[in-house]
Amino acid sequence: LLFQVVILKYVDQAMDKPSPNYTKISEFLDKLNPDLLGDDSFEFKDDKGKTRHTASNKEKWYSLKTKCLEEMEDFHNCAHYCELALSKVKEFHFDNDIWFKRRLAISKFELNQKDEALKIIDEIMARKKEWFIYSDKGFMLIKMNQKEKGIQYLIQAINTIGPDQMKIKIFQYFADNFKDGKYSEFSKLVKLYVIRIREKNSWPISDESKKFLETLDNETLKIPMYAFKNKLMFFIEKEFVSSEISTSGKVDHISDDGRTGIIKPDIGPTLFFRSKNVVNNTKGFPEGTKVSFQVIDSFDKVKNIASKEAVDIRIIT
């Protein structure tokens, strides 16, 4: 037991370093046999006296091991250990099985099992609509030469709650792949937004980026980050969001007060709606309810951009 504690403590500290040595950490983890590690979670009280739980040592071992293998790009073994975790861990802490499934999908994609990888991503998406799942699917589709469809998922990732610094790979994609013609000014804005994110988080700035900053005028450099984001999203919504929107779909999300929500059309980007515009709402409409609707032009006050809204909504029974 003491040996387990020492190894896991060392690995925790090693993983917290700015540039972890994943190969060395993986070798240390191999000093433990995961089958001999405990299956029970740990219970403790936080500063406010609330009872909390942590993952079991077995789950923790598999989580650390698969993280290392993913970073090492050892996708064959990463897939193997993800499958072992999903079959051997008795009870997952919160929704941690999603992380194993996500790494399994990424590994299978890299191993050229693309259809199976997308199937796993879709299964995760049905449970958890997180920005990084939309991002994963978007980049997978782009690599499969389904660029337009992939971009729609990247936009969905940007529009889903999550810190922009974590989405920097998505913004970088737009900066790198849309440089010419009518996209040239947009590319500059995205590139500058990426640099601003790096500066805000005290991340290194490349010499190329420093030279790029020297080419910009003072007025552009003074634009605040929120204004950059609004400009970028206006251009993205105008140029990249699919203009094809179906008039049927299902309720994707309902606000806590029940007054507004989001509809996911069968085709096209998500739409904002107001509950008062549900025509035949007699017994309520939980998330997942199938609906038909009409689409009108609207305005997103939060993002300060033009948008679309679903109205004349009818529950399909």
Short mmCIF file of N, CA and C in Angstrom, two decimals, residues 19-92:
data_model
loop_
_atom_site.label_atom_id
_atom_site.label_comp_id
_atom_site.label_asym_id
_atom_site.label_seq_id
_atom_site.Cartn_x
_atom_site.Cartn_y
_atom_site.Cartn_z
N SER A 19 6.18 20.66 -18.60
CA SER A 19 6.41 19.75 -19.72
C SER A 19 6.67 18.35 -19.17
N PRO A 20 5.62 17.61 -18.85
CA PRO A 20 5.79 16.28 -18.26
C PRO A 20 6.55 15.32 -19.19
N ASN A 21 7.38 14.48 -18.59
CA ASN A 21 8.06 13.42 -19.34
C ASN A 21 7.14 12.20 -19.33
N TYR A 22 6.28 12.12 -20.34
CA TYR A 22 5.24 11.09 -20.36
C TYR A 22 5.82 9.68 -20.45
N THR A 23 6.94 9.53 -21.13
CA THR A 23 7.57 8.20 -21.24
C THR A 23 8.03 7.72 -19.87
N LYS A 24 8.68 8.60 -19.13
CA LYS A 24 9.17 8.24 -17.79
C LYS A 24 8.01 7.98 -16.84
N ILE A 25 6.97 8.80 -16.92
CA ILE A 25 5.80 8.62 -16.06
C ILE A 25 5.13 7.29 -16.35
N SER A 26 5.03 6.95 -17.64
CA SER A 26 4.43 5.67 -18.03
C SER A 26 5.22 4.50 -17.46
N GLU A 27 6.55 4.61 -17.49
CA GLU A 27 7.41 3.55 -16.94
C GLU A 27 7.20 3.40 -15.44
N PHE A 28 7.02 4.50 -14.74
CA PHE A 28 6.77 4.43 -13.29
C PHE A 28 5.42 3.77 -13.02
N LEU A 29 4.42 4.09 -13.82
CA LEU A 29 3.11 3.47 -13.64
C LEU A 29 3.17 1.96 -13.82
N ASP A 30 4.07 1.51 -14.69
CA ASP A 30 4.21 0.07 -14.94
C ASP A 30 4.78 -0.68 -13.74
N LYS A 31 5.28 0.05 -12.73
CA LYS A 31 5.75 -0.60 -11.51
C LYS A 31 4.57 -1.10 -10.66
N LEU A 32 3.36 -0.63 -11.00
CA LEU A 32 2.15 -1.06 -10.29
C LEU A 32 1.33 -1.98 -11.18
N ASN A 33 0.69 -2.96 -10.57
CA ASN A 33 -0.25 -3.84 -11.28
C ASN A 33 -1.66 -3.29 -11.05
N PRO A 34 -2.31 -2.77 -12.09
CA PRO A 34 -3.63 -2.15 -11.90
C PRO A 34 -4.67 -3.11 -11.33
N ASP A 35 -4.50 -4.42 -11.58
CA ASP A 35 -5.46 -5.39 -11.06
C ASP A 35 -5.42 -5.49 -9.54
N LEU A 36 -4.30 -5.04 -8.96
CA LEU A 36 -4.15 -5.11 -7.50
C LEU A 36 -4.53 -3.80 -6.82
N LEU A 37 -4.89 -2.80 -7.61
CA LEU A 37 -5.26 -1.51 -7.03
C LEU A 37 -6.72 -1.49 -6.61
N GLY A 38 -7.02 -0.66 -5.62
CA GLY A 38 -8.37 -0.62 -5.06
C GLY A 38 -9.41 -0.09 -6.03
N ASP A 39 -10.63 -0.61 -5.89
CA ASP A 39 -11.76 -0.21 -6.75
C ASP A 39 -12.65 0.84 -6.09
N ASP A 40 -12.40 1.12 -4.82
CA ASP A 40 -13.29 2.02 -4.08
C ASP A 40 -12.78 3.46 -4.14
N SER A 41 -13.72 4.39 -4.28
CA SER A 41 -13.36 5.81 -4.30
C SER A 41 -13.05 6.27 -2.88
N PHE A 42 -12.38 7.41 -2.78
CA PHE A 42 -12.03 7.96 -1.48
C PHE A 42 -12.99 9.09 -1.13
N GLU A 43 -13.40 9.12 0.11
CA GLU A 43 -14.35 10.13 0.57
C GLU A 43 -13.65 11.09 1.53
N PHE A 44 -13.91 12.40 1.36
CA PHE A 44 -13.33 13.39 2.26
C PHE A 44 -14.26 14.59 2.34
N LYS A 45 -14.01 15.46 3.30
CA LYS A 45 -14.81 16.68 3.45
C LYS A 45 -13.97 17.88 3.05
N ASP A 46 -14.58 18.77 2.25
CA ASP A 46 -13.85 19.96 1.81
C ASP A 46 -13.88 21.03 2.90
N ASP A 47 -13.36 22.23 2.57
CA ASP A 47 -13.26 23.31 3.55
C ASP A 47 -14.61 23.74 4.10
N LYS A 48 -15.68 23.49 3.32
CA LYS A 48 -17.03 23.89 3.75
C LYS A 48 -17.78 22.73 4.42
N GLY A 49 -17.07 21.63 4.65
CA GLY A 49 -17.70 20.50 5.32
C GLY A 49 -18.52 19.60 4.41
N LYS A 50 -18.46 19.86 3.10
CA LYS A 50 -19.24 19.06 2.15
C LYS A 50 -18.48 17.79 1.79
N THR A 51 -19.19 16.67 1.76
CA THR A 51 -18.56 15.39 1.44
C THR A 51 -18.23 15.32 -0.05
N ARG A 52 -16.98 14.96 -0.33
CA ARG A 52 -16.52 14.83 -1.71
C ARG A 52 -15.96 13.43 -1.93
N HIS A 53 -15.87 13.04 -3.21
CA HIS A 53 -15.30 11.74 -3.55
C HIS A 53 -14.24 11.90 -4.63
N THR A 54 -13.23 11.07 -4.58
CA THR A 54 -12.21 11.05 -5.62
C THR A 54 -12.27 9.71 -6.35
N ALA A 55 -11.60 9.63 -7.46
CA ALA A 55 -11.57 8.37 -8.21
C ALA A 55 -10.81 7.31 -7.43
N SER A 56 -11.15 6.05 -7.67
CA SER A 56 -10.41 4.94 -7.05
C SER A 56 -9.00 4.89 -7.63
N ASN A 57 -8.09 4.22 -6.93
CA ASN A 57 -6.71 4.10 -7.41
C ASN A 57 -6.65 3.37 -8.76
N LYS A 58 -7.54 2.40 -8.94
CA LYS A 58 -7.54 1.67 -10.21
C LYS A 58 -7.93 2.60 -11.36
N GLU A 59 -9.01 3.38 -11.16
CA GLU A 59 -9.43 4.32 -12.20
C GLU A 59 -8.34 5.36 -12.45
N LYS A 60 -7.74 5.84 -11.37
CA LYS A 60 -6.69 6.85 -11.49
C LYS A 60 -5.51 6.32 -12.30
N TRP A 61 -5.13 5.07 -12.05
CA TRP A 61 -4.00 4.47 -12.77
C TRP A 61 -4.30 4.41 -14.27
N TYR A 62 -5.47 3.91 -14.62
CA TYR A 62 -5.83 3.82 -16.03
C TYR A 62 -5.93 5.20 -16.68
N SER A 63 -6.43 6.17 -15.93
CA SER A 63 -6.55 7.53 -16.45
C SER A 63 -5.17 8.11 -16.77
N LEU A 64 -4.23 7.95 -15.83
CA LEU A 64 -2.87 8.46 -16.03
C LEU A 64 -2.15 7.71 -17.15
N LYS A 65 -2.33 6.40 -17.18
CA LYS A 65 -1.64 5.57 -18.18
C LYS A 65 -2.12 5.92 -19.59
N THR A 66 -3.42 6.03 -19.79
CA THR A 66 -3.94 6.33 -21.13
C THR A 66 -3.60 7.76 -21.55
N LYS A 67 -3.54 8.69 -20.58
CA LYS A 67 -3.13 10.06 -20.88
C LYS A 67 -1.69 10.06 -21.41
N CYS A 68 -0.81 9.33 -20.73
CA CYS A 68 0.59 9.25 -21.16
C CYS A 68 0.70 8.65 -22.56
N LEU A 69 0.00 7.55 -22.79
CA LEU A 69 0.06 6.86 -24.08
C LEU A 69 -0.48 7.74 -25.21
N GLU A 70 -1.54 8.52 -24.91
CA GLU A 70 -2.08 9.43 -25.92
C GLU A 70 -1.05 10.49 -26.27
N GLU A 71 -0.40 11.07 -25.24
CA GLU A 71 0.60 12.10 -25.48
C GLU A 71 1.82 11.54 -26.20
N MET A 72 2.14 10.27 -25.94
CA MET A 72 3.27 9.60 -26.59
C MET A 72 2.91 9.14 -28.00
N GLU A 73 1.63 9.30 -28.37
CA GLU A 73 1.11 8.86 -29.67
C GLU A 73 1.27 7.35 -29.87
N ASP A 74 1.23 6.63 -28.75
CA ASP A 74 1.21 5.16 -28.79
C ASP A 74 -0.26 4.75 -28.80
N PHE A 75 -0.90 4.92 -29.95
CA PHE A 75 -2.35 4.78 -30.02
C PHE A 75 -2.82 3.32 -29.90
N HIS A 76 -1.98 2.39 -30.31
CA HIS A 76 -2.37 0.98 -30.18
C HIS A 76 -2.54 0.61 -28.70
N ASN A 77 -1.55 0.95 -27.88
CA ASN A 77 -1.64 0.63 -26.45
C ASN A 77 -2.65 1.53 -25.74
N CYS A 78 -2.80 2.77 -26.21
CA CYS A 78 -3.79 3.66 -25.61
C CYS A 78 -5.18 3.07 -25.76
N ALA A 79 -5.51 2.59 -26.96
CA ALA A 79 -6.82 1.96 -27.20
C ALA A 79 -6.99 0.72 -26.32
N HIS A 80 -5.91 -0.06 -26.21
CA HIS A 80 -5.95 -1.30 -25.41
C HIS A 80 -6.27 -0.99 -23.95
N TYR A 81 -5.58 -0.02 -23.38
CA TYR A 81 -5.78 0.29 -21.96
C TYR A 81 -7.11 1.01 -21.72
N CYS A 82 -7.59 1.77 -22.68
CA CYS A 82 -8.92 2.39 -22.55
C CYS A 82 -10.00 1.30 -22.48
N GLU A 83 -9.87 0.30 -23.33
CA GLU A 83 -10.84 -0.81 -23.33
C GLU A 83 -10.76 -1.60 -22.03
N LEU A 84 -9.53 -1.78 -21.51
CA LEU A 84 -9.38 -2.47 -20.22
C LEU A 84 -10.06 -1.67 -19.11
N ALA A 85 -9.85 -0.35 -19.12
CA ALA A 85 -10.45 0.50 -18.08
C ALA A 85 -11.97 0.41 -18.12
N LEU A 86 -12.52 0.47 -19.31
CA LEU A 86 -13.98 0.44 -19.46
C LEU A 86 -14.57 -0.90 -19.02
N SER A 87 -13.77 -1.95 -19.04
CA SER A 87 -14.27 -3.27 -18.64
C SER A 87 -13.94 -3.62 -17.19
N LYS A 88 -12.89 -2.99 -16.63
CA LYS A 88 -12.41 -3.41 -15.31
C LYS A 88 -12.73 -2.45 -14.17
N VAL A 89 -12.91 -1.17 -14.47
CA VAL A 89 -13.23 -0.22 -13.40
C VAL A 89 -14.68 -0.42 -12.97
N LYS A 90 -14.86 -0.68 -11.70
CA LYS A 90 -16.18 -1.03 -11.17
C LYS A 90 -17.17 0.13 -11.25
N GLU A 91 -16.72 1.31 -10.85
CA GLU A 91 -17.60 2.49 -10.85
C GLU A 91 -16.77 3.73 -11.15
N PHE A 92 -17.18 4.47 -12.17
CA PHE A 92 -16.41 5.64 -12.58
C PHE A 92 -16.79 6.87 -11.76
#
